[in-house]
């Protein structure tokens, strides 16, 4: 399949599993749920989903991973899908959960891919697990938030969320909105995807034709147990300053569309300036989702198509 510009996009038939592939009990008693796609005995790559979402999101690259011999593991973060909520968690603390899961799955080393809101978590693993993480790929990833919490080029709803999340007095408002968020994501995820499609550049519209069904089900499944995890994470993202990015010595590859209105490219450029070893690839005509659709083969293959 090709997009309106004649470029290849993900077009494999995707099988959406009815439930996670497995769950792992962590040392503190919590459970992490995960989905396995691709080659069952292939080189492991851990996929960190966007916001909102679930580990099911990795399904859109499942057939591609199988062809490349990659074992792709999509993980529900705490409070999403079938993973236990964790009060007071941090972005850096995610690396501890990942290490425990990798131990349980007998992965000595592994690659990580962070999509959108999963980007900071991939970077956390790069910092905390340098001896175990073989590759770090950030795709349309959230970068450090500006001190004012406002990002030029970001959709107004997203900007509002960041602005509210940085202010302590709005905590009650975010908590009060949890039932509504759960209702909308459970009952009307197709409307959210349709809005993303309408607001995005042409390449995003083409990409969402292919990726939309998986994204809708990922939204729905992510709030299966409520929106508590999502609301808590919104606060983490709003306060993500990226101060520790300068300590990340593991090489990072960053893939970002310059027409991304969900996570504007300014955030990627800000992160790339701070990371000591970062290879940014910027694509002038791509948006938030078309980078996934058009570049995932290169992402999973650790190289390939060049941006600018």
Short mmCIF file of C-alpha atoms in Angstrom, two decimals:
data_model
loop_
_atom_site.label_atom_id
_atom_site.label_comp_id
_atom_site.label_asym_id
_atom_site.label_seq_id
_atom_site.Cartn_x
_atom_site.Cartn_y
_atom_site.Cartn_z
CA UNK A 1 0.00 0.00 0.00
CA UNK A 2 1.17 3.57 -0.73
CA UNK A 3 0.16 6.92 0.68
CA UNK A 4 -0.99 9.88 -1.42
CA UNK A 5 2.64 10.77 -2.08
CA UNK A 6 3.51 7.32 -3.38
CA UNK A 7 5.45 6.29 -0.27
CA UNK A 8 5.00 2.83 1.28
CA UNK A 9 2.98 2.53 4.47
CA UNK A 10 2.24 -0.34 6.83
CA UNK A 11 -0.48 -2.33 5.11
CA UNK A 12 -0.23 -5.86 6.46
CA UNK A 13 -3.44 -7.41 7.76
CA UNK A 14 -3.21 -7.06 11.55
CA UNK A 15 -4.66 -9.62 13.92
CA UNK A 16 -5.88 -7.96 17.11
CA UNK A 17 -5.58 -10.48 19.95
CA UNK A 18 -8.49 -10.66 22.40
CA UNK A 19 -6.25 -10.43 25.47
CA UNK A 20 -2.62 -9.86 26.48
CA UNK A 21 -0.17 -12.64 25.69
CA UNK A 22 0.84 -12.86 29.33
CA UNK A 23 1.20 -11.16 32.69
CA UNK A 24 4.26 -10.96 34.92
CA UNK A 25 4.20 -10.53 38.68
CA UNK A 26 6.74 -7.97 39.85
CA UNK A 27 8.70 -8.15 43.14
CA UNK A 28 6.39 -5.60 44.80
CA UNK A 29 3.31 -7.68 43.94
CA UNK A 30 2.10 -5.61 41.01
CA UNK A 31 1.36 -7.17 37.62
CA UNK A 32 2.57 -6.08 34.20
CA UNK A 33 0.58 -7.25 31.18
CA UNK A 34 2.26 -7.63 27.81
CA UNK A 35 1.59 -8.61 24.20
CA UNK A 36 3.96 -10.62 22.00
CA UNK A 37 4.06 -10.01 18.24
CA UNK A 38 6.41 -11.00 15.47
CA UNK A 39 8.92 -13.87 15.68
CA UNK A 40 8.42 -15.79 18.96
CA UNK A 41 12.11 -16.60 19.32
CA UNK A 42 13.49 -13.52 17.55
CA UNK A 43 15.65 -10.74 18.94
CA UNK A 44 13.55 -8.99 21.62
CA UNK A 45 12.42 -5.41 21.22
CA UNK A 46 10.23 -3.86 23.92
CA UNK A 47 7.61 -1.42 22.64
CA UNK A 48 6.37 1.42 24.88
CA UNK A 49 2.97 2.71 23.79
CA UNK A 50 1.69 6.23 23.36
CA UNK A 51 -0.70 8.30 25.47
CA UNK A 52 -3.33 7.07 25.93
CA UNK A 53 -3.01 3.48 24.82
CA UNK A 54 -1.88 -0.01 25.72
CA UNK A 55 0.66 -2.62 24.75
CA UNK A 56 -1.75 -3.70 22.02
CA UNK A 57 -0.55 -0.70 20.03
CA UNK A 58 2.51 -2.73 18.97
CA UNK A 59 0.17 -4.90 16.87
CA UNK A 60 0.45 -2.51 13.95
CA UNK A 61 4.08 -3.61 13.51
CA UNK A 62 3.49 -7.30 14.28
CA UNK A 63 3.60 -8.69 10.71
CA UNK A 64 6.58 -6.49 9.92
CA UNK A 65 8.40 -7.73 13.04
CA UNK A 66 7.76 -11.31 11.96
CA UNK A 67 9.36 -10.66 8.58
CA UNK A 68 12.38 -9.04 10.23
CA UNK A 69 12.82 -11.82 12.81
CA UNK A 70 12.01 -9.47 15.71
CA UNK A 71 10.13 -10.50 18.84
CA UNK A 72 8.11 -7.38 19.63
CA UNK A 73 6.76 -7.05 23.18
CA UNK A 74 4.16 -4.33 23.79
CA UNK A 75 3.74 -3.57 27.50
CA UNK A 76 0.79 -2.03 29.36
CA UNK A 77 2.26 0.64 31.65
CA UNK A 78 1.04 0.78 35.28
CA UNK A 79 -2.63 1.67 35.43
CA UNK A 80 -3.22 0.93 31.75
CA UNK A 81 -4.95 -2.14 30.37
CA UNK A 82 -4.28 -5.13 32.59
CA UNK A 83 -1.28 -3.70 34.45
CA UNK A 84 -1.68 -2.77 38.11
CA UNK A 85 -1.86 0.91 38.99
CA UNK A 86 1.20 2.26 40.81
CA UNK A 87 0.78 5.33 42.96
CA UNK A 88 3.64 7.83 42.99
CA UNK A 89 5.45 6.25 40.06
CA UNK A 90 8.04 8.11 38.01
CA UNK A 91 9.27 7.96 34.43
CA UNK A 92 12.72 6.82 35.55
CA UNK A 93 11.17 4.16 37.77
CA UNK A 94 9.79 2.46 34.65
CA UNK A 95 13.27 1.08 34.00
CA UNK A 96 13.00 -1.06 37.14
CA UNK A 97 9.76 -2.62 35.89
CA UNK A 98 11.33 -3.25 32.49
CA UNK A 99 14.35 -4.94 34.04
CA UNK A 100 12.10 -7.22 36.12
CA UNK A 101 9.98 -8.09 33.08
CA UNK A 102 13.06 -8.80 30.97
CA UNK A 103 14.35 -11.11 33.69
CA UNK A 104 11.04 -12.97 33.77
CA UNK A 105 11.08 -13.36 29.98
CA UNK A 106 14.76 -14.41 30.02
CA UNK A 107 15.94 -11.42 27.95
CA UNK A 108 19.53 -10.60 28.86
CA UNK A 109 19.58 -7.74 26.37
CA UNK A 110 16.88 -6.06 24.29
CA UNK A 111 16.06 -3.05 22.16
CA UNK A 112 13.47 -0.45 23.11
CA UNK A 113 11.06 1.57 20.97
CA UNK A 114 9.16 4.48 22.49
CA UNK A 115 6.22 5.80 20.47
CA UNK A 116 4.90 9.27 21.30
CA UNK A 117 4.29 9.25 25.07
CA UNK A 118 6.42 6.12 25.25
CA UNK A 119 9.47 8.14 24.23
CA UNK A 120 10.50 9.33 27.71
CA UNK A 121 10.25 5.74 28.97
CA UNK A 122 12.61 4.51 26.26
CA UNK A 123 15.06 7.22 27.32
CA UNK A 124 14.68 6.19 30.97
CA UNK A 125 15.75 2.66 30.02
CA UNK A 126 18.68 4.06 28.05
CA UNK A 127 19.83 5.86 31.19
CA UNK A 128 19.17 3.21 33.81
CA UNK A 129 19.89 0.00 31.84
CA UNK A 130 22.83 0.82 29.54
CA UNK A 131 24.33 -2.68 29.79
CA UNK A 132 21.08 -4.34 28.71
CA UNK A 133 19.57 -1.98 26.14
CA UNK A 134 21.01 -2.62 22.68
CA UNK A 135 19.12 0.00 20.66
CA UNK A 136 16.99 3.01 21.58
CA UNK A 137 14.45 4.22 19.03
CA UNK A 138 12.14 7.15 19.75
CA UNK A 139 9.31 7.64 17.24
CA UNK A 140 7.28 10.88 17.31
CA UNK A 141 8.37 11.01 20.93
CA UNK A 142 7.44 13.44 23.65
CA UNK A 143 10.43 15.59 24.55
CA UNK A 144 11.06 17.92 27.48
CA UNK A 145 8.20 20.33 28.09
CA UNK A 146 8.96 24.04 27.95
CA UNK A 147 8.98 25.84 31.32
CA UNK A 148 5.65 27.52 30.55
CA UNK A 149 4.06 24.24 29.52
CA UNK A 150 3.11 25.65 26.12
CA UNK A 151 4.37 24.26 22.82
CA UNK A 152 3.94 26.18 19.53
CA UNK A 153 2.46 23.91 16.89
CA UNK A 154 0.81 21.55 19.38
CA UNK A 155 -2.93 20.94 19.20
CA UNK A 156 -4.78 23.19 21.64
CA UNK A 157 -6.29 20.31 23.60
CA UNK A 158 -2.82 18.83 24.20
CA UNK A 159 -1.46 22.22 25.21
CA UNK A 160 -4.30 22.64 27.69
CA UNK A 161 -3.52 19.24 29.21
CA UNK A 162 0.15 20.14 29.69
CA UNK A 163 -0.74 23.52 31.15
CA UNK A 164 -3.23 22.05 33.62
CA UNK A 165 -0.93 19.18 34.57
CA UNK A 166 1.81 21.59 35.69
CA UNK A 167 -0.42 23.34 38.22
CA UNK A 168 -1.08 21.74 41.58
CA UNK A 169 -4.45 23.42 42.00
CA UNK A 170 -5.85 21.56 38.99
CA UNK A 171 -5.36 18.09 40.47
CA UNK A 172 -8.96 17.87 41.62
CA UNK A 173 -10.15 18.87 38.14
CA UNK A 174 -8.13 16.13 36.45
CA UNK A 175 -9.38 13.54 38.93
CA UNK A 176 -12.98 14.68 38.47
CA UNK A 177 -12.62 14.19 34.74
CA UNK A 178 -11.61 10.54 35.00
CA UNK A 179 -15.13 9.08 34.49
CA UNK A 180 -15.66 11.20 31.39
CA UNK A 181 -12.28 10.21 29.93
CA UNK A 182 -13.04 6.54 30.57
CA UNK A 183 -16.46 6.87 28.94
CA UNK A 184 -15.18 8.59 25.81
CA UNK A 185 -12.21 6.28 25.26
CA UNK A 186 -14.33 3.18 25.86
CA UNK A 187 -17.40 4.13 23.84
CA UNK A 188 -16.12 6.51 21.15
CA UNK A 189 -12.44 5.84 20.32
CA UNK A 190 -13.27 6.00 16.62
CA UNK A 191 -14.28 9.64 17.04
CA UNK A 192 -10.90 10.46 18.55
CA UNK A 193 -9.11 8.78 15.66
CA UNK A 194 -11.38 10.58 13.18
CA UNK A 195 -10.48 13.91 14.80
CA UNK A 196 -6.77 13.08 14.66
CA UNK A 197 -7.21 12.20 11.00
CA UNK A 198 -9.07 15.42 10.19
CA UNK A 199 -6.53 17.64 11.96
CA UNK A 200 -3.40 15.96 10.62
CA UNK A 201 -1.44 16.55 7.42
CA UNK A 202 -2.21 14.41 4.33
CA UNK A 203 0.32 11.73 5.21
CA UNK A 204 -1.21 11.29 8.67
CA UNK A 205 -4.63 10.80 7.10
CA UNK A 206 -3.26 8.04 4.89
CA UNK A 207 -1.43 6.46 7.82
CA UNK A 208 -4.51 6.42 10.03
CA UNK A 209 -6.45 4.61 7.32
CA UNK A 210 -4.05 1.74 7.98
CA UNK A 211 -3.35 2.19 11.69
CA UNK A 212 -6.71 3.49 12.89
CA UNK A 213 -8.36 0.19 13.89
CA UNK A 214 -5.44 -0.82 16.10
CA UNK A 215 -5.25 2.65 17.64
CA UNK A 216 -8.97 2.62 18.46
CA UNK A 217 -8.77 -0.75 20.20
CA UNK A 218 -5.59 0.30 22.01
CA UNK A 219 -7.39 3.38 23.39
CA UNK A 220 -10.34 1.26 24.47
CA UNK A 221 -8.22 -1.42 26.07
CA UNK A 222 -5.93 1.06 27.79
CA UNK A 223 -8.73 2.30 30.06
CA UNK A 224 -10.26 -1.13 30.62
CA UNK A 225 -9.83 -0.70 34.39
CA UNK A 226 -10.54 3.04 34.39
CA UNK A 227 -8.63 6.21 33.56
CA UNK A 228 -6.66 6.45 36.80
CA UNK A 229 -3.38 5.47 35.18
CA UNK A 230 -3.88 7.87 32.29
CA UNK A 231 -4.65 10.85 34.51
CA UNK A 232 -1.62 10.13 36.71
CA UNK A 233 0.60 9.90 33.65
CA UNK A 234 -0.67 13.22 32.30
CA UNK A 235 0.87 14.84 35.35
CA UNK A 236 4.20 13.07 34.75
CA UNK A 237 4.33 14.30 31.16
CA UNK A 238 3.38 17.86 32.08
CA UNK A 239 6.33 18.01 34.50
CA UNK A 240 8.83 16.25 32.23
CA UNK A 241 11.77 18.67 32.19
CA UNK A 242 14.30 16.23 30.78
CA UNK A 243 17.01 17.35 33.21
CA UNK A 244 18.51 13.86 33.24
CA UNK A 245 18.72 13.52 29.46
CA UNK A 246 22.27 14.91 29.53
CA UNK A 247 23.29 11.80 31.47
CA UNK A 248 22.06 9.36 28.79
CA UNK A 249 25.20 7.95 27.16
CA UNK A 250 23.45 5.17 25.20
CA UNK A 251 23.04 6.11 21.50
CA UNK A 252 19.51 7.25 20.64
CA UNK A 253 17.84 7.41 17.23
CA UNK A 254 14.93 9.85 17.04
CA UNK A 255 12.37 9.80 14.21
CA UNK A 256 10.01 12.77 13.94
CA UNK A 257 7.75 14.44 11.40
CA UNK A 258 8.09 18.20 11.04
CA UNK A 259 4.31 18.50 10.54
CA UNK A 260 3.49 16.70 13.78
CA UNK A 261 0.76 18.61 15.65
CA UNK A 262 0.35 16.02 18.42
CA UNK A 263 3.97 16.23 19.61
CA UNK A 264 5.56 19.16 17.77
CA UNK A 265 9.03 18.74 16.33
CA UNK A 266 10.30 21.50 18.65
CA UNK A 267 10.21 18.95 21.49
CA UNK A 268 12.33 16.52 19.50
CA UNK A 269 14.85 19.20 18.62
CA UNK A 270 15.07 20.23 22.28
CA UNK A 271 15.79 16.65 23.33
CA UNK A 272 18.31 16.11 20.54
CA UNK A 273 20.30 19.14 21.68
CA UNK A 274 20.61 17.75 25.21
CA UNK A 275 21.18 14.03 24.56
CA UNK A 276 24.95 13.38 24.29
CA UNK A 277 24.63 10.77 21.53
CA UNK A 278 21.49 11.32 19.47
CA UNK A 279 20.90 10.83 15.76
CA UNK A 280 17.75 12.80 14.92
CA UNK A 281 15.90 12.12 11.68
CA UNK A 282 13.36 14.75 10.73
CA UNK A 283 10.87 14.28 7.88
CA UNK A 284 9.49 17.52 6.40
CA UNK A 285 6.17 16.17 5.09
CA UNK A 286 5.34 13.72 7.87
CA UNK A 287 3.07 14.08 10.87
CA UNK A 288 2.68 12.12 14.08
CA UNK A 289 1.46 8.82 12.64
CA UNK A 290 2.93 8.77 9.16
CA UNK A 291 6.44 8.40 10.61
CA UNK A 292 5.27 5.13 12.18
CA UNK A 293 3.63 3.94 8.99
CA UNK A 294 6.49 4.89 6.68
CA UNK A 295 9.57 4.29 8.85
CA UNK A 296 8.80 1.36 11.17
CA UNK A 297 10.72 -1.11 9.03
CA UNK A 298 13.80 1.08 9.37
CA UNK A 299 13.13 1.58 13.09
CA UNK A 300 12.93 -2.14 13.81
CA UNK A 301 15.84 -2.78 11.48
CA UNK A 302 17.92 -0.16 13.35
CA UNK A 303 18.62 2.02 10.36
CA UNK A 304 17.46 2.68 6.83
CA UNK A 305 15.62 5.66 5.41
CA UNK A 306 17.28 9.01 5.95
CA UNK A 307 15.47 12.09 7.11
CA UNK A 308 16.91 15.58 6.90
#
